[in-house]
Short mmCIF file of C-alpha atoms in Angstrom, two decimals:
data_model
loop_
_atom_site.label_atom_id
_atom_site.label_comp_id
_atom_site.label_asym_id
_atom_site.label_seq_id
_atom_site.Cartn_x
_atom_site.Cartn_y
_atom_site.Cartn_z
CA MET A 179 -11.15 -27.94 1.38
CA LYS A 180 -8.98 -26.69 4.21
CA CYS A 181 -9.79 -24.04 6.80
CA VAL A 182 -7.68 -21.83 9.08
CA ASP A 183 -7.88 -24.39 11.89
CA ASP A 184 -5.86 -26.83 9.81
CA PHE A 185 -2.79 -24.62 10.34
CA ARG A 186 -0.80 -23.39 13.33
CA LEU A 187 1.50 -20.45 13.97
CA THR A 188 4.70 -21.35 15.79
CA LEU A 189 6.31 -18.57 17.84
CA GLY A 190 9.04 -20.07 19.98
CA LYS A 191 7.41 -22.64 22.24
CA HIS A 192 3.90 -21.47 21.40
CA GLU A 193 1.62 -23.28 18.95
CA LEU A 194 -1.17 -20.84 18.14
CA VAL A 195 -4.33 -20.61 16.10
CA PRO A 196 -2.99 -18.51 13.19
CA ILE A 197 -5.29 -15.55 13.76
CA MET A 198 -3.93 -12.22 15.00
CA ILE A 199 -6.27 -9.32 15.78
CA GLY A 200 -4.55 -6.11 14.75
CA GLY A 201 -3.90 -3.22 17.08
CA MET A 202 -6.46 -0.44 16.75
CA GLY A 203 -5.99 2.78 18.71
CA VAL A 204 -7.27 4.62 20.61
CA ASP A 205 -8.64 1.83 22.81
CA ILE A 206 -10.64 0.40 19.91
CA SER A 207 -8.73 -2.85 20.30
CA THR A 208 -9.46 -3.02 24.01
CA ALA A 209 -7.93 -5.39 26.53
CA ASP A 210 -11.23 -7.30 26.46
CA LEU A 211 -10.86 -7.88 22.70
CA ALA A 212 -7.22 -8.91 22.94
CA LEU A 213 -7.95 -11.23 25.85
CA GLU A 214 -10.67 -13.00 23.88
CA ALA A 215 -8.19 -13.69 21.08
CA ALA A 216 -5.72 -15.09 23.62
CA ARG A 217 -8.40 -17.19 25.33
CA LEU A 218 -9.30 -18.71 21.97
CA GLY A 219 -5.68 -19.61 21.24
CA GLY A 220 -4.70 -16.79 18.90
CA VAL A 221 -2.96 -13.44 19.29
CA GLY A 222 -4.65 -10.23 20.33
CA HIS A 223 -3.32 -6.68 20.38
CA ILE A 224 -3.85 -3.79 22.68
CA SER A 225 -2.54 -0.43 21.47
CA ASP A 226 -0.32 2.05 23.25
CA ALA A 227 -1.69 4.94 21.19
CA MET A 228 -2.44 7.82 23.58
CA VAL A 229 -1.92 5.53 26.56
CA PRO A 230 -2.32 8.25 29.25
CA THR A 231 -5.74 9.04 27.78
CA VAL A 232 -6.66 5.34 27.79
CA ALA A 233 -5.46 4.98 31.39
CA ASP A 234 -7.65 7.90 32.46
CA ARG A 235 -10.66 6.16 30.92
CA ARG A 236 -9.89 2.70 32.27
CA PHE A 237 -8.17 3.37 35.60
CA ASN A 238 -9.56 6.76 36.68
CA THR A 239 -6.15 8.42 36.56
CA LYS A 240 -5.81 12.17 35.85
CA TYR A 241 -2.89 12.32 33.42
CA VAL A 242 -4.65 14.43 30.79
CA LYS A 243 -6.19 16.81 33.33
CA ASN A 244 -2.84 17.31 35.06
CA LYS A 245 -1.00 17.92 31.78
CA LEU A 246 -3.58 20.47 30.66
CA ALA A 247 -3.36 22.26 34.01
CA GLN A 248 0.43 22.40 33.73
CA TYR A 249 0.40 23.98 30.26
CA LYS A 250 -2.95 25.80 30.29
CA ALA A 251 -1.29 29.20 29.86
CA ASN A 252 0.02 28.03 26.48
CA VAL A 253 -3.35 27.07 24.96
CA GLU A 254 -3.61 30.13 22.69
CA ASN A 255 0.06 29.97 21.71
CA ARG A 256 0.83 28.55 18.27
CA ASP A 257 4.25 27.43 19.52
CA LYS A 258 3.85 24.10 21.36
CA SER A 259 7.55 23.35 21.84
CA LEU A 260 7.39 23.64 25.63
CA VAL A 261 4.51 21.12 25.93
CA GLN A 262 6.26 17.99 27.17
CA PHE A 263 5.05 14.65 28.50
CA ASP A 264 6.16 13.50 31.93
CA LEU A 265 8.09 10.30 31.16
CA GLY A 266 7.32 8.94 34.60
CA GLU A 267 3.60 9.27 33.89
CA ILE A 268 4.00 7.66 30.45
CA GLU A 269 5.73 4.72 32.13
CA GLU A 270 3.10 4.48 34.84
CA ALA A 271 0.20 4.66 32.36
CA THR A 272 1.77 1.97 30.18
CA ARG A 273 2.32 -0.30 33.17
CA LEU A 274 -1.32 0.14 34.23
CA HIS A 275 -2.62 -0.54 30.72
CA VAL A 276 -0.40 -3.54 29.99
CA GLY A 277 -0.28 -4.95 33.51
CA GLY A 278 -4.04 -4.83 33.86
CA ALA A 279 -4.46 -6.82 30.66
CA MET A 280 -1.80 -9.40 31.48
CA GLN A 281 -3.22 -10.07 34.96
CA ARG A 282 -6.52 -11.03 33.37
CA LYS A 283 -5.11 -13.22 30.60
CA ARG A 284 -6.45 -16.75 30.25
CA GLY A 285 -5.94 -19.44 27.64
CA ASP A 286 -3.01 -20.54 25.51
CA GLY A 287 -2.84 -17.49 23.25
CA LEU A 288 -0.78 -14.31 23.49
CA VAL A 289 -1.38 -10.62 24.07
CA PHE A 290 0.81 -8.15 22.16
CA ILE A 291 0.95 -4.37 22.13
CA ASN A 292 0.99 -2.28 18.97
CA CYS A 293 3.56 0.51 19.29
CA MET A 294 3.46 3.37 16.77
CA GLU A 295 6.67 5.22 15.95
CA LYS A 296 4.66 8.14 14.56
CA LEU A 297 3.41 8.99 18.07
CA THR A 298 6.32 11.36 18.44
CA MET A 299 4.98 13.18 21.54
CA ASN A 300 7.44 16.12 21.26
CA ALA A 301 10.33 13.82 22.23
CA PRO A 302 10.31 10.91 19.75
CA LYS A 303 13.22 8.83 21.00
CA GLU A 304 12.65 9.35 24.72
CA THR A 305 8.91 8.66 24.71
CA LEU A 306 9.26 5.61 22.45
CA ARG A 307 11.95 4.16 24.71
CA THR A 308 9.75 4.68 27.76
CA ARG A 309 6.69 3.05 26.17
CA LEU A 310 8.62 0.03 24.89
CA ARG A 311 10.46 -0.64 28.12
CA ALA A 312 7.41 -0.13 30.33
CA ALA A 313 5.43 -2.62 28.24
CA LEU A 314 8.18 -5.20 28.67
CA ASP A 315 8.35 -4.47 32.41
CA ALA A 316 4.61 -5.03 32.71
CA GLY A 317 4.85 -8.51 31.17
CA ILE A 318 3.51 -8.04 27.65
CA ASP A 319 3.91 -11.20 25.55
CA GLY A 320 5.10 -9.29 22.50
CA ILE A 321 5.47 -5.92 20.79
CA THR A 322 4.48 -5.12 17.22
CA LEU A 323 6.38 -2.10 15.89
CA ALA A 324 4.01 -0.06 13.73
CA ALA A 325 3.59 3.25 11.85
CA GLY A 326 7.21 3.82 10.95
CA LEU A 327 10.42 2.12 9.87
CA HIS A 328 11.62 1.67 13.48
CA LEU A 329 15.24 1.68 12.37
CA GLY A 330 16.45 2.42 15.91
CA SER A 331 13.77 0.78 18.00
CA PHE A 332 15.65 -2.41 18.87
CA SER A 333 18.53 -0.34 20.20
CA LEU A 334 16.18 1.31 22.69
CA ILE A 335 15.47 -2.00 24.42
CA GLU A 336 18.39 -4.30 23.59
CA ASP A 337 19.72 -4.04 27.15
CA HIS A 338 16.33 -4.89 28.65
CA PRO A 339 16.24 -8.31 30.38
CA ARG A 340 13.22 -9.35 28.27
CA PHE A 341 14.67 -8.25 24.92
CA ARG A 342 15.21 -11.85 23.81
CA ASP A 343 12.29 -13.28 25.74
CA ALA A 344 9.35 -11.23 24.48
CA LYS A 345 8.17 -11.65 20.90
CA LEU A 346 9.08 -8.69 18.71
CA GLY A 347 7.64 -8.00 15.28
CA ILE A 348 7.51 -5.27 12.66
CA ILE A 349 4.79 -4.09 10.25
CA VAL A 350 6.01 -3.40 6.71
CA SER A 351 4.32 -2.69 3.41
CA SER A 352 7.25 -3.48 1.12
CA LEU A 353 10.33 -5.69 0.84
CA ARG A 354 12.50 -2.56 0.87
CA ALA A 355 11.12 -1.49 4.25
CA LEU A 356 11.86 -4.94 5.71
CA GLN A 357 15.38 -4.96 4.28
CA LEU A 358 16.09 -1.54 5.82
CA PHE A 359 14.80 -2.69 9.20
CA LEU A 360 16.85 -5.90 9.18
CA LYS A 361 20.01 -4.12 8.09
CA LYS A 362 19.72 -1.34 10.65
CA ASN A 363 18.93 -3.67 13.53
CA SER A 364 21.40 -6.44 12.62
CA ARG A 365 23.89 -5.21 15.23
CA SER A 366 21.48 -6.34 17.96
CA GLY A 367 21.99 -9.96 16.86
CA ARG A 368 18.27 -10.52 17.00
CA LEU A 369 15.80 -11.08 14.16
CA PRO A 370 12.13 -10.16 14.49
CA ASP A 371 9.99 -13.09 15.59
CA TYR A 372 7.38 -12.27 12.93
CA VAL A 373 6.70 -9.76 10.17
CA VAL A 374 3.25 -8.35 9.47
CA VAL A 375 2.92 -7.57 5.76
CA GLU A 376 0.25 -4.89 5.50
CA GLY A 377 -1.36 -4.34 2.13
CA PRO A 378 -3.20 -1.36 0.62
CA LEU A 379 -6.70 -2.41 1.78
CA ALA A 380 -5.87 -2.13 5.50
CA GLY A 381 -7.61 0.25 7.87
CA GLY A 382 -6.29 3.46 9.36
CA HIS A 383 -2.86 4.67 8.29
CA LEU A 384 -1.36 3.09 5.18
CA GLY A 385 2.27 2.47 4.32
CA PHE A 386 1.64 3.63 0.75
CA GLY A 387 1.11 6.90 -1.06
CA MET A 388 -2.11 7.99 -2.71
CA ASP A 389 -1.22 5.48 -5.42
CA TRP A 390 -2.15 2.70 -2.96
CA ALA A 391 -4.62 1.11 -5.41
CA GLU A 392 -1.72 0.15 -7.69
CA TYR A 393 -0.39 -2.29 -5.08
CA ASP A 394 -1.58 -5.77 -4.16
CA LEU A 395 -1.12 -7.64 -0.87
CA THR A 396 -0.74 -11.02 -2.56
CA ALA A 397 2.13 -9.76 -4.71
CA ILE A 398 3.90 -7.96 -1.83
CA PHE A 399 3.55 -11.02 0.39
CA ALA A 400 4.96 -13.34 -2.29
CA GLU A 401 7.93 -11.06 -2.95
CA ILE A 402 8.88 -10.92 0.73
CA ARG A 403 8.26 -14.66 1.23
CA ASP A 404 10.50 -15.58 -1.69
CA TRP A 405 13.26 -13.18 -0.58
CA LEU A 406 13.25 -14.63 2.94
CA ARG A 407 13.53 -18.14 1.51
CA ASP A 408 16.45 -17.11 -0.69
CA GLU A 409 18.16 -15.54 2.34
CA GLN A 410 17.35 -18.63 4.43
CA LEU A 411 15.59 -16.52 7.04
CA ASN A 412 12.86 -18.40 8.85
CA ILE A 413 10.59 -15.56 9.95
CA PRO A 414 6.81 -16.11 9.96
CA LEU A 415 4.97 -13.73 7.65
CA ILE A 416 1.55 -12.45 8.63
CA PRO A 417 -0.38 -10.75 5.81
CA ALA A 418 -2.94 -8.07 6.73
CA GLY A 419 -5.41 -5.82 4.97
CA GLY A 420 -8.57 -6.97 3.19
CA ILE A 421 -8.68 -10.50 4.67
CA PHE A 422 -12.43 -10.66 5.23
CA THR A 423 -13.35 -14.35 5.21
CA GLY A 424 -11.91 -17.61 6.42
CA GLY A 425 -11.33 -18.49 2.80
CA ASP A 426 -9.25 -15.34 2.29
CA ALA A 427 -7.16 -16.32 5.30
CA THR A 428 -6.76 -19.95 4.25
CA ALA A 429 -5.47 -18.93 0.82
CA PHE A 430 -2.59 -17.03 2.45
CA LEU A 431 -1.83 -19.86 4.86
CA GLU A 432 -1.67 -22.31 1.95
CA ALA A 433 0.73 -19.89 0.23
CA GLY A 434 3.14 -20.02 3.17
CA ALA A 435 1.90 -17.41 5.64
CA GLY A 436 2.44 -18.13 9.32
CA ALA A 437 -0.84 -16.48 10.28
CA VAL A 438 -3.14 -13.66 9.17
CA GLN A 439 -3.85 -10.36 10.85
CA VAL A 440 -7.46 -9.16 10.81
CA ALA A 441 -9.21 -6.21 12.41
CA THR A 442 -12.15 -4.65 10.56
CA ARG A 443 -14.65 -7.39 11.39
CA PHE A 444 -13.84 -7.03 15.09
CA THR A 445 -14.80 -3.33 15.12
CA VAL A 446 -18.48 -4.33 15.41
CA THR A 447 -18.10 -6.71 18.35
CA HIS A 448 -19.23 -6.17 21.93
CA GLU A 449 -15.60 -6.29 23.09
CA CYS A 450 -14.46 -3.49 20.76
CA GLY A 451 -14.03 -0.04 22.29
CA LEU A 452 -16.12 1.80 19.69
CA PRO A 453 -19.42 3.18 21.03
CA GLU A 454 -22.40 1.30 19.61
CA LYS A 455 -23.70 4.37 17.75
CA VAL A 456 -20.39 4.45 15.85
CA GLN A 457 -20.49 0.72 15.21
CA GLN A 458 -23.87 1.21 13.56
CA GLU A 459 -22.27 3.77 11.22
CA TYR A 460 -19.77 1.10 10.19
CA PHE A 461 -22.62 -1.32 9.47
CA LYS A 462 -24.52 1.29 7.43
CA SER A 463 -21.56 2.33 5.28
CA SER A 464 -21.54 1.70 1.54
CA GLU A 465 -18.51 1.12 -0.66
CA ASP A 466 -18.63 4.75 -1.77
CA ASP A 467 -18.43 5.86 1.88
CA ILE A 468 -14.95 4.36 2.34
CA VAL A 469 -12.24 6.83 1.33
CA VAL A 470 -8.47 7.26 1.54
CA ASN A 471 -7.40 10.82 2.25
CA GLN A 472 -4.41 12.83 3.42
CA LEU A 473 -5.99 14.40 6.49
CA SER A 474 -3.70 12.73 9.03
CA PRO A 475 -1.01 14.98 10.53
CA THR A 476 1.36 11.98 10.44
CA GLY A 477 1.90 12.36 6.69
CA TYR A 478 0.51 8.90 5.97
CA PRO A 479 -2.65 8.42 3.89
CA MET A 480 -5.55 7.24 6.05
CA ARG A 481 -8.65 5.18 5.23
CA MET A 482 -11.89 6.16 6.94
CA ILE A 483 -15.65 6.56 6.57
CA LYS A 484 -16.13 9.93 4.91
CA SER A 485 -19.11 10.95 7.04
CA CYS A 486 -17.10 10.90 10.27
CA PRO A 487 -17.22 14.10 12.38
CA ALA A 488 -13.44 14.54 12.26
CA ILE A 489 -13.51 15.72 8.63
CA GLY A 490 -13.87 19.47 8.30
CA ASP A 491 -14.22 20.09 12.02
CA SER A 492 -13.15 23.39 13.54
CA ILE A 493 -11.70 22.22 16.83
CA ARG A 494 -8.79 24.16 18.33
CA PRO A 495 -5.55 22.16 18.69
CA ASN A 496 -5.61 20.40 22.07
CA CYS A 497 -1.86 19.87 22.40
CA GLU A 498 -1.71 21.01 26.01
CA ALA A 499 -4.05 18.15 26.96
CA TYR A 500 -2.96 15.64 24.31
CA GLY A 501 -0.17 16.51 21.85
CA TYR A 502 0.68 12.95 20.90
CA LEU A 503 1.66 13.91 17.34
CA LEU A 504 3.89 16.88 18.15
CA ASP A 505 7.26 16.47 16.46
CA ALA A 506 10.61 17.01 18.15
CA LYS A 507 10.23 20.79 17.72
CA GLY A 508 6.64 20.91 18.98
CA GLY A 509 5.09 21.15 15.53
CA CYS A 510 2.05 19.43 14.02
CA SER A 511 0.55 19.95 10.58
CA TYR A 512 -2.94 20.29 12.07
CA ILE A 513 -1.77 23.35 14.02
CA ASP A 514 -0.55 24.86 10.74
CA ALA A 515 -3.78 23.98 8.94
CA TYR A 516 -5.92 25.40 11.77
CA HIS A 517 -4.16 28.75 11.80
CA LYS A 518 -4.06 28.89 7.99
CA ALA A 519 -7.84 28.44 7.89
CA HIS A 520 -8.39 31.16 10.50
CA GLU A 521 -6.03 33.57 8.79
CA ALA A 522 -8.07 33.14 5.60
CA ASN A 523 -11.28 33.89 7.54
CA PRO A 524 -10.49 36.75 9.93
CA GLY A 525 -13.11 37.44 12.58
CA VAL A 526 -14.88 34.09 12.10
CA ARG A 527 -14.99 32.14 15.38
CA ARG A 528 -15.51 28.61 14.09
CA VAL A 529 -13.77 27.87 10.82
CA PRO A 530 -13.90 24.35 9.30
CA VAL A 531 -10.42 22.92 8.78
CA TRP A 532 -10.45 20.74 5.68
CA GLU A 533 -6.73 20.32 5.08
CA LYS A 534 -5.92 18.19 8.16
CA THR A 535 -7.68 16.75 11.19
CA CYS A 536 -6.86 17.03 14.89
CA LEU A 537 -6.22 13.31 15.15
CA CYS A 538 -5.54 13.26 18.90
CA THR A 539 -8.84 14.85 19.90
CA HIS A 540 -10.96 13.04 17.35
CA MET A 541 -9.48 9.61 18.06
CA ARG A 542 -9.99 10.22 21.78
CA ASN A 543 -13.66 11.04 21.11
CA PHE A 544 -14.18 8.14 18.64
CA ASP A 545 -14.99 10.71 15.94
CA CYS A 546 -12.32 9.59 13.45
CA TRP A 547 -13.87 6.49 11.90
CA THR A 548 -10.89 4.70 10.41
CA CYS A 549 -11.65 1.35 8.83
CA GLY A 550 -10.54 -1.28 6.38
CA HIS A 551 -11.55 -1.20 2.72
CA TYR A 552 -14.20 -3.87 3.22
CA ALA A 553 -16.00 -2.18 6.11
CA TYR A 554 -19.01 -1.80 3.82
CA ARG A 555 -19.37 -5.61 3.90
CA LEU A 556 -19.87 -5.72 7.67
CA LYS A 557 -23.64 -5.63 7.22
CA ASP A 558 -23.36 -9.03 5.50
CA THR A 559 -21.91 -10.61 8.65
CA THR A 560 -24.91 -10.12 10.95
CA ASN A 561 -28.69 -9.74 11.25
CA ARG A 562 -30.71 -6.57 10.78
CA LEU A 563 -33.11 -5.71 13.60
CA LEU A 564 -36.66 -4.39 13.51
CA ASP A 565 -35.56 -0.83 14.26
CA GLY A 566 -33.20 -0.87 11.28
CA SER A 567 -30.04 -1.28 13.33
CA TYR A 568 -27.70 -4.26 13.14
CA GLN A 569 -27.03 -6.95 15.72
CA LEU A 570 -23.60 -6.64 17.31
CA LEU A 571 -21.36 -9.69 17.28
CA SER A 572 -19.17 -11.37 19.87
CA ALA A 573 -15.43 -11.51 19.34
CA GLU A 574 -15.64 -15.27 19.83
CA HIS A 575 -18.13 -15.59 16.97
CA VAL A 576 -15.98 -13.57 14.55
CA PHE A 577 -12.78 -15.35 15.60
CA GLN A 578 -14.32 -18.79 15.13
CA ASP A 579 -15.89 -17.82 11.83
CA TYR A 580 -12.39 -17.07 10.55
CA GLN A 581 -11.10 -20.25 12.18
CA TYR A 582 -13.60 -22.77 10.85
CA SER A 583 -15.38 -21.35 7.79
CA LYS A 584 -14.46 -22.49 4.30
CA GLY A 585 -14.43 -20.56 1.07
CA ASN A 586 -16.22 -17.24 1.21
CA GLU A 587 -18.97 -18.33 3.58
CA LEU A 588 -19.90 -16.04 6.46
CA SER A 589 -21.51 -17.47 9.58
CA LEU A 590 -24.23 -15.20 10.94
CA PRO A 591 -24.81 -14.98 14.70
CA ARG A 592 -27.77 -16.73 16.28
CA ARG A 593 -30.85 -14.67 15.52
CA MET A 594 -32.46 -12.57 18.22
CA GLU A 595 -35.86 -13.90 17.13
CA LYS A 596 -38.03 -11.30 18.85
CA LEU A 597 -36.15 -8.39 17.34
CA VAL A 598 -35.12 -9.49 13.88
CA VAL A 599 -37.09 -8.74 10.75
CA ALA A 600 -38.56 -11.96 9.39
#
């Protein structure tokens, strides 16, 4: 019986362990997590979601404080159209975030950045261009284009000196989405170096409607694989979503995948950015606790743990400080939902908002507990301690369990004998 280590992912001159850790914002897939994947010979992702906020946390900058001070007079105003990001600060924050990670990189693997098109930031084209180019300037190994079709993204960087040097990939959830991307970007004369095929069991935002359960990753992967073969396009495919064991991963590699992308099992590692009290909530979750809802202002369905504090919260929109999801006209569906709830409850100071969630604030505070479908199985990957909590894992342990395990076996970490229930 084969295991993941019997295969390799070829990206240009790189021969890699075919394990990619997916990008999880906001600073859930930390530089530490991505660097461990690279050290072990695979691919890790950092995320550029809310990068000024991440830079403030990691590098003691004051981007959020300065932005809030600049637009403080607008806090009570429903119209957020004047709330703009300073592109110079976006560039500087991205360079700090990416450059800091790349300076610390060791090993034969790669560090990529996950770049979400849906982070429109009140100037979609301009802010996306700045983030992409700054990441390339700072030496990132590759960019994964996520949360959107990215039909114009290549054109934003095609004149950059690293456009053909860095690895560039796209996340799709259907053959049609990939065909649209390839057609629109064909004028650049450059194919993506890899394609992540994300299925309906993935964590966070989904590229499906609320009929997501009618779709199957294996079928979507096979359709795209066969089409690429017919078109004689040699682009590595990387399935993602619901790949929980080494056996799950090996099955895709035997079916022609170049690698697999995994994320959920790394949310409960020491290197992950989630606070430990939140990680314990992931461990404690049951299958019934994992839900797909339409609370995200992006318009995409989102999978999360239903007990998370973001659901039904009453927080005022914090666009003057954050505002990462403001559209080109300064709108956000959470702003609409917030005011709709207050208009229905005049005179009430704190009104729960059930229709949408303030994703920026809650992601910043680690209160929006997005997860993959199989998060409820995380408890099966570790040991339970005397106090009822669960032992956190190392990224190395999880990575190597994927790499070397066979079938559906799960390798538990070495027991902390003095703390573990007998």
